[in-house]
CSV table of C-alpha atoms in Angstrom, one decimal:
chain,number,residue,atom,x,y,z
K,1,MET,CA,0.0,0.2,0.0
K,2,ALA,CA,1.6,3.4,-1.0
K,3,VAL,CA,1.4,6.0,1.9
K,4,VAL,CA,1.9,9.3,0.6
K,5,SER,CA,2.1,13.0,2.3
K,6,LYS,CA,0.4,16.4,1.8
K,7,ASN,CA,1.2,18.7,-1.1
K,8,GLN,CA,3.8,15.4,-2.6
K,9,THR,CA,4.0,15.2,-6.4
K,10,GLN,CA,4.8,11.5,-7.4
K,11,GLN,CA,5.4,10.1,-10.9
K,12,GLN,CA,4.6,6.7,-12.2
K,13,THR,CA,7.4,4.7,-13.7
K,14,PRO,CA,7.6,1.2,-15.8
K,15,ASN,CA,9.3,-1.2,-13.1
K,16,PRO,CA,11.8,-3.1,-15.0
K,17,GLY,CA,11.0,-6.6,-12.9
K,18,GLY,CA,7.4,-6.3,-14.4
K,19,GLY,CA,4.4,-5.7,-12.5
K,20,GLU,CA,3.0,-2.6,-11.1
K,21,SER,CA,4.6,0.8,-12.0
K,22,ARG,CA,7.0,2.4,-9.1
K,23,ILE,CA,6.3,5.5,-7.0
K,24,GLU,CA,9.3,8.0,-7.5
K,25,ASP,CA,9.4,11.5,-6.1
K,26,SER,CA,12.6,13.5,-6.7
K,27,THR,CA,11.6,16.3,-4.1
K,28,ILE,CA,11.3,14.3,-0.7
K,29,GLY,CA,11.9,10.8,-1.8
K,30,LYS,CA,14.5,8.9,-0.4
K,31,THR,CA,17.0,7.0,-2.4
K,32,CYS,CA,16.7,3.1,-3.0
K,33,HIS,CA,20.1,1.3,-2.8
K,34,GLN,CA,19.6,-1.0,-5.7
K,35,CYS,CA,18.0,0.9,-8.4
K,36,ARG,CA,19.4,4.3,-6.9
K,37,GLN,CA,15.8,5.9,-7.7
K,38,LYS,CA,14.4,8.6,-5.3
K,39,ARG,CA,11.3,6.6,-3.9
K,40,THR,CA,8.5,7.0,-1.3
K,41,ASP,CA,8.0,3.4,-0.9
K,42,LEU,CA,11.2,2.3,1.1
K,43,VAL,CA,11.0,-0.3,3.4
K,44,GLY,CA,13.7,-1.8,5.9
K,45,SER,CA,15.3,-0.2,9.0
K,46,CYS,CA,18.4,-2.1,9.2
K,47,VAL,CA,19.6,-3.1,12.9
K,48,THR,CA,23.4,-3.0,12.1
K,49,LYS,CA,25.5,-0.6,13.8
K,50,LYS,CA,28.6,1.3,12.1
K,51,LYS,CA,31.0,3.4,14.6
K,52,ASP,CA,27.8,4.3,16.5
K,53,LYS,CA,25.4,4.8,13.8
K,54,THR,CA,22.5,2.7,12.5
K,55,CYS,CA,22.8,1.5,9.0
K,56,PRO,CA,21.0,3.8,6.7
K,57,ILE,CA,20.5,1.7,3.4
K,58,LYS,CA,16.7,1.1,2.6
K,59,LEU,CA,15.3,-0.6,-0.4
K,60,CYS,CA,11.8,0.0,-2.3
K,61,THR,CA,9.1,-3.0,-2.1
K,62,LYS,CA,9.8,-3.8,-5.6
K,63,CYS,CA,13.8,-3.8,-5.5
K,64,ILE,CA,13.4,-6.2,-2.6
K,65,LEU,CA,11.1,-8.4,-4.0
K,66,ASN,CA,12.4,-9.3,-7.4
K,67,ARG,CA,16.6,-9.1,-6.4
K,68,TYR,CA,16.4,-10.9,-3.0
K,69,GLY,CA,12.8,-12.4,-2.5
K,70,GLU,CA,11.5,-10.6,0.8
K,71,ASN,CA,8.0,-9.3,1.1
K,72,ALA,CA,7.9,-5.9,1.8
K,73,GLU,CA,5.3,-5.9,4.7
K,74,GLU,CA,7.1,-8.6,6.4
K,75,VAL,CA,10.2,-6.5,6.2
K,76,ALA,CA,8.6,-3.6,7.3
K,77,LEU,CA,7.5,-6.0,10.3
K,78,LYS,CA,11.0,-7.0,11.6
K,79,LYS,CA,12.8,-5.3,13.9
K,80,ASP,CA,16.0,-7.5,13.8
K,81,TRP,CA,16.1,-7.2,9.7
K,82,MET,CA,19.5,-6.6,8.4
K,83,CYS,CA,20.1,-5.0,4.7
K,84,PRO,CA,21.8,-7.4,1.8
K,85,LYS,CA,24.8,-5.4,1.8
K,86,CYS,CA,25.6,-5.9,5.8
K,87,ARG,CA,24.6,-9.4,5.3
K,88,GLY,CA,27.4,-9.9,2.3
K,89,ASN,CA,25.1,-10.6,-0.6
K,90,CYS,CA,23.9,-7.0,-1.9
K,91,ASN,CA,23.7,-7.6,-5.7
K,92,CYS,CA,23.6,-4.2,-6.7
K,93,SER,CA,26.2,-2.7,-9.2
K,94,TYR,CA,28.4,-0.7,-6.7
K,95,CYS,CA,28.7,-3.5,-4.0
K,96,MET,CA,29.3,-6.3,-7.0
K,97,LYS,CA,32.2,-4.2,-8.4
K,98,LYS,CA,33.6,-3.3,-4.7
K,99,ARG,CA,33.6,-6.9,-4.1
K,100,GLY,CA,35.5,-7.6,-7.5
K,101,GLN,CA,32.7,-9.0,-9.1
K,102,LYS,CA,30.8,-7.9,-12.6
K,103,PRO,CA,27.8,-6.2,-12.5
K,104,THR,CA,24.5,-8.1,-13.3
K,105,GLY,CA,22.3,-5.8,-15.3
K,106,ILE,CA,18.7,-6.8,-15.2
K,107,LEU,CA,18.5,-10.3,-14.3
K,108,VAL,CA,14.6,-10.4,-12.9
K,109,HIS,CA,13.2,-12.0,-16.1
K,110,THR,CA,15.9,-14.7,-16.6
K,111,ALA,CA,15.6,-15.8,-12.9
K,112,LYS,CA,11.6,-16.4,-13.1
K,113,LYS,CA,12.0,-17.9,-16.6
K,114,THR,CA,14.6,-20.4,-14.9
K,115,GLY,CA,12.0,-20.8,-12.2
K,116,PHE,CA,13.8,-18.8,-9.2
K,117,SER,CA,11.9,-16.5,-7.1
K,118,SER,CA,14.5,-13.8,-7.0
K,119,VAL,CA,17.9,-12.8,-8.8
K,120,SER,CA,19.9,-13.4,-5.5
K,121,GLU,CA,18.6,-16.8,-5.5
K,122,LEU,CA,19.7,-17.2,-9.2
K,123,LEU,CA,23.1,-16.0,-8.2
K,124,LYS,CA,23.3,-18.1,-5.3
K,125,THR,CA,22.4,-21.2,-7.1
K,126,SER,CA,24.2,-20.6,-10.7
K,127,GLY,CA,27.2,-18.3,-9.4
K,128,SER,CA,27.6,-14.5,-10.5
K,129,ASP,CA,30.4,-15.4,-12.9
K,130,LYS,CA,27.7,-16.8,-15.5
K,131,TYR,CA,25.5,-13.9,-15.5
K,132,PHE,CA,27.0,-10.3,-16.2
K,133,TYR,CA,26.6,-7.0,-18.1
K,134,THR,CA,28.6,-6.4,-21.3
K,135,LYS,CA,28.9,-2.8,-23.2
K,136,LYS,CA,28.9,-3.2,-26.9
K,137,VAL,CA,32.4,-2.5,-28.0
K,138,LYS,CA,32.4,-0.8,-31.6
K,139,PRO,CA,35.5,-1.8,-33.5
K,140,GLU,CA,38.2,1.3,-34.1
K,141,GLY,CA,39.7,2.9,-37.1
K,142,GLY,CA,40.3,0.7,-40.5
K,143,VAL,CA,38.4,-0.1,-44.0
K,144,VAL,CA,35.8,-2.8,-44.0
K,145,ALA,CA,35.9,-4.2,-47.8
K,146,LEU,CA,32.4,-5.6,-48.5
K,147,PRO,CA,32.4,-8.8,-50.4
K,148,LEU,CA,32.5,-8.3,-54.5
K,149,LYS,CA,30.0,-9.6,-57.0
K,150,LEU,CA,30.6,-12.2,-59.6
K,151,ASP,CA,31.2,-9.8,-61.9
K,152,GLN,CA,32.6,-6.9,-60.0
K,153,GLU,CA,36.0,-9.5,-58.7
K,154,ASN,CA,38.7,-6.8,-61.4
K,155,SER,CA,36.7,-3.4,-60.9
K,156,ILE,CA,38.2,-0.4,-58.8
K,157,GLU,CA,34.7,0.5,-58.4
K,158,GLN,CA,34.7,-1.9,-55.1
K,159,LYS,CA,32.6,-0.1,-52.2
K,160,ARG,CA,34.5,0.4,-48.9
K,161,VAL,CA,32.5,0.7,-45.3
K,162,SER,CA,34.8,3.7,-43.5
K,163,ILE,CA,34.8,3.2,-39.9
K,164,LYS,CA,35.2,6.6,-38.0
K,165,LYS,CA,38.4,7.0,-35.6
K,166,SER,CA,38.7,8.5,-32.6
K,167,ARG,CA,40.6,11.9,-32.3
K,168,LYS,CA,42.7,10.0,-30.0
K,169,THR,CA,43.7,7.4,-32.1
K,170,LYS,CA,44.3,10.0,-35.1
K,171,ARG,CA,46.5,12.0,-33.3
K,172,GLU,CA,48.8,8.7,-32.6
K,173,GLU,CA,49.0,7.6,-36.0
K,174,LEU,CA,50.0,11.1,-37.1
K,175,LYS,CA,52.8,11.3,-34.5
K,176,ASP,CA,53.9,7.8,-35.6
K,177,LEU,CA,54.1,8.8,-39.1
K,178,ASN,CA,56.0,12.2,-38.2
K,179,ASN,CA,58.4,10.4,-36.2
K,180,GLY,CA,59.7,7.5,-38.3
K,181,CYS,CA,57.9,8.0,-41.8
K,182,SER,CA,58.9,11.7,-43.0
K,183,ASP,CA,60.9,10.3,-46.0
K,184,GLU,CA,57.5,8.1,-47.1
K,185,ASN,CA,55.1,10.9,-46.6
K,186,ALA,CA,57.2,13.3,-48.8
K,187,VAL,CA,57.1,10.7,-51.7
K,188,VAL,CA,54.0,10.1,-51.5
K,189,LYS,CA,53.1,13.8,-51.5
K,190,LYS,CA,55.3,14.4,-54.5
K,191,SER,CA,54.1,11.9,-56.1
K,192,SER,CA,50.3,13.0,-55.8
K,193,PRO,CA,49.8,16.2,-57.4
K,194,LYS,CA,47.7,15.1,-60.1
K,195,LYS,CA,44.2,12.7,-60.4
K,196,ILE,CA,45.0,9.7,-62.1
K,197,LYS,CA,43.3,8.9,-64.9
K,198,ILE,CA,41.8,5.2,-65.6
K,199,SER,CA,41.8,3.9,-69.2
K,200,ASP,CA,40.4,0.3,-68.2
K,201,SER,CA,39.7,-1.9,-65.7
K,202,VAL,CA,43.0,-3.8,-65.3
K,203,HIS,CA,45.1,-0.7,-65.1
K,204,ALA,CA,42.6,0.6,-62.4
K,205,THR,CA,43.5,-2.6,-60.6
K,206,GLU,CA,47.1,-2.5,-60.4
K,207,VAL,CA,46.9,0.9,-59.4
K,208,THR,CA,44.4,0.0,-56.3
K,209,LYS,CA,47.0,-2.8,-55.6
K,210,LYS,CA,49.9,0.1,-55.5
K,211,VAL,CA,48.2,2.3,-53.3
K,212,LEU,CA,47.0,-0.3,-50.7
K,213,ALA,CA,50.9,-1.6,-50.6
K,214,GLU,CA,52.1,1.9,-50.0
K,215,GLY,CA,49.7,2.1,-47.2
K,216,LYS,CA,50.4,-1.6,-45.6
K,217,LYS,CA,54.1,-0.2,-45.3
K,218,LYS,CA,53.4,2.8,-43.7
K,219,LYS,CA,51.5,0.8,-41.1
K,220,THR,CA,54.0,-1.8,-40.8
K,221,THR,CA,56.8,0.5,-40.2
K,222,ALA,CA,54.8,2.8,-37.4
K,223,LYS,CA,53.9,-0.6,-35.6
K,224,ASP,CA,57.5,-1.4,-35.6
K,225,ILE,CA,58.5,2.0,-33.8
K,226,LYS,CA,56.0,1.6,-31.2
K,227,GLU,CA,57.1,-2.0,-30.6
K,228,ASN,CA,60.6,-0.4,-30.1
K,229,ASN,CA,59.6,1.8,-27.8
K,230,VAL,CA,57.7,-0.9,-25.7
K,231,ALA,CA,61.3,-3.0,-25.4
K,232,ASP,CA,63.1,-0.1,-24.3
K,233,LYS,CA,60.6,0.9,-21.4
K,234,THR,CA,60.4,-2.9,-20.5
K,235,LYS,CA,64.0,-3.1,-20.2
K,236,ARG,CA,64.3,0.2,-18.4
K,237,ILE,CA,61.6,-1.0,-16.0
K,238,LYS,CA,63.4,-4.5,-15.4
K,239,HIS,CA,66.8,-2.9,-14.6
K,240,ALA,CA,65.2,-0.6,-12.0
K,241,LEU,CA,63.4,-3.5,-10.3
K,242,LYS,CA,66.6,-5.4,-10.1
K,243,LYS,CA,68.4,-2.5,-8.6
K,244,LYS,CA,65.5,-2.5,-6.3
K,245,GLU,CA,66.0,-6.2,-5.1
K,246,GLU,CA,69.7,-5.5,-4.7
K,247,ASP,CA,68.9,-2.7,-2.2
K,248,GLN,CA,66.3,-4.9,-0.4
K,249,VAL,CA,67.4,-6.4,3.3
K,250,GLU,CA,66.0,-9.4,4.1
K,251,VAL,CA,64.6,-8.7,7.6
K,252,LYS,CA,63.5,-12.1,9.9
K,253,LEU,CA,61.0,-11.5,12.4
K,254,PRO,CA,61.4,-13.7,15.2
K,255,GLN,CA,59.2,-16.6,15.7
K,256,GLY,CA,56.7,-16.5,18.8
K,257,ASN,CA,55.2,-19.6,20.6
K,258,SER,CA,51.8,-20.5,19.6
K,259,SER,CA,49.6,-21.4,22.4
K,260,ILE,CA,45.8,-21.7,23.3
K,261,THR,CA,44.0,-19.7,26.4
K,262,VAL,CA,41.1,-21.4,28.3
K,263,SER,CA,40.0,-20.0,31.4
K,264,GLY,CA,43.2,-17.9,31.7
K,265,ILE,CA,45.1,-21.0,31.3
K,266,ASP,CA,47.9,-21.2,28.5
K,267,LEU,CA,47.6,-24.6,27.0
K,268,ALA,CA,50.4,-26.0,24.3
K,269,PRO,CA,48.9,-27.2,21.1
K,270,GLU,CA,49.6,-30.6,21.8
K,271,ASP,CA,47.7,-31.0,25.1
K,272,ALA,CA,44.6,-28.8,23.8
K,273,GLY,CA,42.7,-31.6,23.2
K,274,ASN,CA,43.1,-33.8,26.1
K,275,VAL,CA,42.5,-30.4,28.3
K,276,PHE,CA,38.9,-29.8,26.5
K,277,GLN,CA,38.1,-33.6,26.7
K,278,PHE,CA,38.3,-33.1,30.7
K,279,LEU,CA,36.4,-29.7,30.7
K,280,GLU,CA,33.6,-31.1,29.0
K,281,PHE,CA,33.2,-34.1,31.1
K,282,CYS,CA,33.2,-32.3,34.2
K,283,SER,CA,30.8,-30.1,32.8
K,284,ALA,CA,28.6,-32.7,31.7
K,285,PHE,CA,28.8,-35.0,34.6
K,286,GLY,CA,30.2,-32.6,37.2
K,287,LYS,CA,26.5,-33.1,39.6
K,288,ALA,CA,26.9,-36.9,39.1
K,289,LEU,CA,30.0,-36.8,40.6
K,290,ASP,CA,29.6,-34.0,43.4
K,291,LEU,CA,32.1,-31.7,42.0
K,292,ARG,CA,32.6,-28.3,43.2
K,293,LYS,CA,32.6,-24.7,41.2
K,294,GLY,CA,35.9,-24.4,39.2
K,295,GLN,CA,37.4,-27.9,40.5
K,296,ALA,CA,38.2,-28.8,37.1
K,297,GLU,CA,40.0,-25.9,36.2
K,298,CYS,CA,41.8,-25.9,40.0
K,299,VAL,CA,43.0,-29.5,38.2
K,300,ILE,CA,44.0,-28.3,34.9
K,301,ARG,CA,45.9,-25.1,36.4
K,302,GLU,CA,48.3,-27.4,38.9
K,303,MET,CA,48.9,-29.8,36.6
K,304,LEU,CA,50.3,-27.5,33.6
K,305,SER,CA,51.8,-24.7,36.0
K,306,GLY,CA,54.4,-27.3,37.9
K,307,ARG,CA,52.2,-27.0,41.2
K,308,SER,CA,51.3,-30.9,41.0
K,309,LYS,CA,54.7,-31.9,42.4
K,310,ARG,CA,53.8,-30.5,46.4
K,311,ARG,CA,52.4,-33.3,48.5
K,312,GLN,CA,49.9,-35.6,47.7
K,313,GLN,CA,47.5,-35.1,50.3
K,314,TYR,CA,47.0,-31.0,49.2
K,315,SER,CA,47.0,-31.7,45.9
K,316,THR,CA,43.8,-30.8,43.9
K,317,LEU,CA,45.1,-33.5,41.3
K,318,THR,CA,45.4,-36.4,43.4
K,319,GLN,CA,42.2,-35.5,45.1
K,320,MET,CA,40.0,-35.5,41.7
K,321,ILE,CA,42.2,-38.9,40.9
K,322,ILE,CA,40.6,-40.9,44.2
K,323,GLN,CA,37.1,-39.6,43.6
K,324,LEU,CA,37.4,-41.1,40.0
K,325,LEU,CA,38.7,-44.6,41.5
K,326,THR,CA,35.7,-44.8,44.1
K,327,VAL,CA,33.1,-44.5,41.8
K,328,ILE,CA,34.7,-47.3,39.5
K,329,LEU,CA,35.4,-49.6,42.5
K,330,GLU,CA,32.1,-48.8,44.1
K,331,ASP,CA,30.7,-50.0,41.2
K,332,LYS,CA,32.5,-53.4,41.1
K,333,GLY,CA,31.5,-53.9,44.4
K,334,GLU,CA,34.8,-53.1,46.0
K,335,THR,CA,33.1,-50.6,49.1
K,336,SER,CA,35.6,-52.2,51.8
K,337,VAL,CA,39.0,-50.6,49.5
K,338,PHE,CA,39.9,-47.1,51.0
K,339,LEU,CA,42.4,-45.2,49.2
K,340,SER,CA,44.5,-42.2,51.1
K,341,ALA,CA,46.4,-39.1,49.2
K,342,THR,CA,49.4,-40.0,51.7
K,343,ASP,CA,50.2,-43.4,50.6
K,344,ALA,CA,50.5,-45.3,46.9
K,345,SER,CA,47.6,-47.0,47.7
K,346,TRP,CA,45.7,-44.8,44.4
K,347,PHE,CA,48.2,-45.2,41.9
K,348,THR,CA,48.7,-48.9,42.3
K,349,THR,CA,44.6,-49.5,42.0
K,350,ILE,CA,45.3,-47.2,38.7
K,351,GLY,CA,47.6,-50.0,37.5
K,352,GLU,CA,44.9,-52.8,38.5
K,353,CYS,CA,42.1,-50.4,36.5
K,354,LEU,CA,44.3,-50.3,33.3
K,355,SER,CA,45.3,-54.0,33.6
K,356,GLU,CA,41.5,-55.0,33.5
K,357,SER,CA,40.7,-52.2,30.7
K,358,GLU,CA,40.2,-53.3,27.1
K,359,VAL,CA,42.1,-49.7,26.3
K,360,LYS,CA,45.7,-50.1,26.2
K,361,LEU,CA,48.5,-47.3,26.7
K,362,ASP,CA,51.8,-48.1,26.0
K,363,ASP,CA,53.1,-44.9,28.0
K,364,PHE,CA,51.9,-46.7,31.0
K,365,PRO,CA,53.8,-50.4,31.6
K,366,PRO,CA,52.5,-52.4,34.2
K,367,GLU,CA,55.4,-52.6,36.2
K,368,MET,CA,56.0,-48.8,36.6
K,369,PHE,CA,52.6,-48.6,39.3
K,370,GLU,CA,54.6,-51.8,40.9
K,371,LYS,CA,57.4,-48.8,42.0
K,372,GLY,CA,55.4,-46.6,43.9
K,373,LEU,CA,55.0,-42.8,43.9
K,374,SER,CA,58.4,-41.9,42.3
K,375,GLN,CA,57.7,-43.3,38.8
K,376,TYR,CA,54.3,-41.0,39.1
K,377,GLU,CA,56.6,-37.8,39.7
K,378,LYS,CA,58.5,-38.7,37.0
K,379,LEU,CA,55.5,-38.0,34.5
K,380,ASN,CA,55.1,-34.8,32.6
K,381,SER,CA,52.1,-33.1,32.7
K,382,SER,CA,50.9,-34.4,29.0
K,383,LYS,CA,50.9,-38.1,30.5
K,384,ARG,CA,49.0,-37.2,33.8
K,385,LEU,CA,46.3,-35.8,31.9
K,386,LYS,CA,46.3,-38.6,29.5
K,387,LEU,CA,46.0,-40.6,32.6
K,388,LEU,CA,43.2,-38.4,33.8
K,389,ASN,CA,41.3,-38.8,31.0
K,390,PHE,CA,41.7,-42.8,31.0
K,391,LEU,CA,39.8,-42.4,34.4
K,392,CYS,CA,37.1,-40.2,33.2
K,393,ASP,CA,36.3,-42.6,30.4
K,394,GLU,CA,36.1,-45.6,32.7
K,395,THR,CA,33.9,-44.0,35.1
K,396,LEU,CA,31.2,-43.7,32.1
K,397,GLY,CA,30.7,-47.3,32.2
K,398,THR,CA,29.4,-47.6,36.0
K,399,SER,CA,25.8,-47.2,36.9
K,400,VAL,CA,26.1,-43.9,38.3
K,401,MET,CA,27.0,-42.1,35.5
K,402,ARG,CA,24.5,-44.1,33.1
K,403,ASN,CA,21.9,-43.2,35.3
K,404,CYS,CA,22.7,-39.6,35.2
K,405,ILE,CA,23.1,-39.9,31.1
K,406,ASP,CA,19.1,-41.0,31.5
K,407,SER,CA,18.1,-38.5,33.7
K,408,GLN,CA,19.7,-35.8,31.3
K,409,ASN,CA,18.0,-37.4,28.0
K,410,ILE,CA,14.3,-37.3,29.9
K,411,GLU,CA,14.9,-34.0,30.7
K,412,SER,CA,16.1,-33.0,27.5
K,413,VAL,CA,13.1,-34.5,25.7
K,414,GLU,CA,10.9,-32.4,27.6
K,415,ARG,CA,12.6,-29.2,27.0
K,416,LYS,CA,12.7,-29.9,23.3
K,417,LYS,CA,8.9,-30.6,23.5
K,418,GLU,CA,8.4,-27.6,25.6
K,419,ALA,CA,10.5,-25.3,23.2
K,420,LYS,CA,8.9,-26.5,20.1
K,421,GLU,CA,5.6,-25.5,21.5
K,422,LYS,CA,6.5,-22.3,22.7
K,423,ILE,CA,8.1,-21.7,19.3
K,424,ASN,CA,4.7,-22.7,17.2
K,425,ALA,CA,2.5,-20.4,20.0
K,426,ALA,CA,4.9,-17.5,19.0
K,427,LYS,CA,4.6,-18.1,14.8
K,428,ASP,CA,0.8,-18.2,15.4
K,429,LYS,CA,1.3,-14.7,17.3
K,430,GLU,CA,3.2,-13.6,14.6
K,431,LYS,CA,0.7,-14.3,11.9
K,432,GLN,CA,-2.3,-13.0,13.8
K,433,LEU,CA,-0.3,-9.8,14.4
K,434,LYS,CA,0.4,-9.4,10.5
K,435,GLN,CA,-3.1,-9.7,9.4
K,436,LYS,CA,-4.2,-7.5,12.2
K,437,LEU,CA,-1.8,-4.6,10.9
K,438,GLN,CA,-3.5,-5.1,7.3
K,439,ASP,CA,-6.8,-4.9,8.6
K,440,GLU,CA,-6.2,-1.9,10.6
K,441,LEU,CA,-4.5,-0.3,7.3
K,442,ALA,CA,-7.3,-1.2,5.5
K,443,GLN,CA,-10.2,0.5,8.1
K,444,ALA,CA,-8.0,3.6,8.5
K,445,VAL,CA,-7.9,4.0,4.6
K,446,LYS,CA,-11.6,2.8,4.4
K,447,GLU,CA,-12.6,5.5,7.0
K,448,LYS,CA,-11.2,8.3,5.3
K,449,ASN,CA,-13.2,7.4,1.8
K,450,GLY,CA,-10.1,5.6,-0.2
K,451,ILE,CA,-7.6,8.4,0.6
K,452,PRO,CA,-4.0,7.2,1.2
K,453,LEU,CA,-2.7,7.5,4.2
K,454,LEU,CA,-0.2,10.1,5.9
K,455,ILE,CA,2.9,9.2,6.9
K,456,THR,CA,2.3,9.8,10.3
K,457,GLU,CA,-0.9,7.9,10.3
K,458,HIS,CA,0.7,5.3,8.5
K,459,ASP,CA,3.7,5.0,11.5
K,460,ALA,CA,1.0,5.4,13.9
K,461,ILE,CA,-0.6,2.0,13.3
K,462,VAL,CA,2.7,0.6,12.4
K,463,THR,CA,4.8,1.5,16.1
K,464,ARG,CA,1.3,0.1,17.9
K,465,ILE,CA,1.7,-3.5,16.4
K,466,ASN,CA,5.5,-3.5,16.5
K,467,ALA,CA,4.7,-3.0,20.5
K,468,GLU,CA,2.9,-6.3,20.4
K,469,THR,CA,5.3,-8.1,17.9
K,470,LYS,CA,8.4,-7.1,20.0
K,471,GLU,CA,7.1,-9.2,22.9
K,472,VAL,CA,6.4,-12.0,20.7
K,473,TYR,CA,9.6,-12.1,19.2
K,474,SER,CA,11.5,-12.0,22.6
K,475,GLU,CA,9.5,-15.2,23.5
K,476,MET,CA,10.1,-17.0,20.3
K,477,GLN,CA,14.3,-16.3,20.9
K,478,ASN,CA,14.0,-17.7,24.4
K,479,ALA,CA,12.0,-20.8,23.1
K,480,ILE,CA,15.0,-21.2,20.2
K,481,ASP,CA,17.9,-20.9,22.8
K,482,MET,CA,16.3,-23.3,25.0
K,483,LEU,CA,15.9,-25.9,21.8
K,484,SER,CA,19.4,-25.2,21.1
K,485,LYS,CA,20.9,-25.9,24.4
K,486,SER,CA,18.8,-29.3,24.4
K,487,MET,CA,20.0,-30.1,21.4
K,488,ASN,CA,24.2,-29.5,22.0
K,489,LEU,CA,23.4,-31.5,25.2
K,490,ASP,CA,22.8,-33.9,23.0
K,491,SER,CA,25.1,-34.0,20.2
K,492,PHE,CA,27.6,-33.9,23.0
K,493,ASP,CA,26.4,-37.2,24.5
K,494,SER,CA,26.3,-38.8,21.1
K,495,LEU,CA,29.6,-37.7,20.6
K,496,TRP,CA,31.6,-38.6,23.7
K,497,PHE,CA,30.4,-42.1,23.6
K,498,HIS,CA,30.6,-42.8,19.9
K,499,ASP,CA,34.5,-41.9,20.8
K,500,HIS,CA,35.0,-43.8,24.0
K,501,ASP,CA,32.8,-46.9,23.3
């Protein structure tokens, strides 16, 4: 629906994409980013901020439909809409050139004939290299001879089509001739003071061949001079580049140490995978293991900072190992075994678990666990981390962890169901609000006996509906976040057991 203001002069112009004519106004209209015309039916409020200023780009109703397949009314209702330029898929001539691509020209007819809803969909599917606008190039100077008829092969009356040369081309040819062909020019001038009378067709043919041969000789000479000039210039450039390369001094920059920082902890690249595995395990099953907040980070920080060499009874790493071993032993029914950080009983128990497990670690031979804590203290942080992740994998087979996973799956299914119900309800509300906006706009025009609404009247209705739409979008976003969290948890569980079963 067109919205006009008082004392406004409008001009109807044909739309290149077909359909209804487009409204242009050179006085108060604003420029459409796509067609560069001043229009009064622009839509879109881009939310992108650039240097604390909102993106001002807007598009007319026809351009946003034909070029990008978006409905103008739906765009006007969106509060989180981003313009095609900020999304990186703008296909106007300026943005295409800025990205190093060629402008497409008018493609809406091609897109609709090939079954696409918009130009953007066509370019996304077929690629922009296939469709681009090219200007027709006119051939520069020269003489194009038309084919002779059957009885005119030896006639001098052969017709020629002369193609007009540009002034620049003529000046360059005259300059070349004056520089290197002065003698030939003098001969031509001396030999052409009078007109040649042609007695028969044979003599005319010979004269024509002579004139063409002389012209060809002149052009060849000028071409040779140009080639010599280009060769000299290229030689000078190569000499200058060679001298510049000799003067340059190669500067070697110092190489830094690559590292990854997680929770304020600097990790070596080779340890990053094992650290992430341990932190994800604690995040997913910390409640079942009764872990304190931040306990996993303390274990990693102690292990990698070298503080793990302090007394075992004060080590958070040792306490974590004992906690995991206790879960494994209780699941086996060995409730009488007591593990203490002051002796080597926990280290010996690790060796027993490793010997009974199907997982074989070559870095930890069985005899190492029989020699006591002195062998453990010789292990570096990477091997201790590998040993810790082995115990985490072993706890996954216990009944405690299985029950925890089952309860999490049930909660995840319930959250998914609830989130989908909220999303469907929000979508229904959104449809109702769109219909409400159309009805109220139609009713307002009807009350004015069909006279188009003023801009202020139109904006007042849209603002009132937008206030209700904002609340609906907030509910939908919360439901989408809830569904995303549930899906991430499910994907983590499936990935963990796929890697460790």
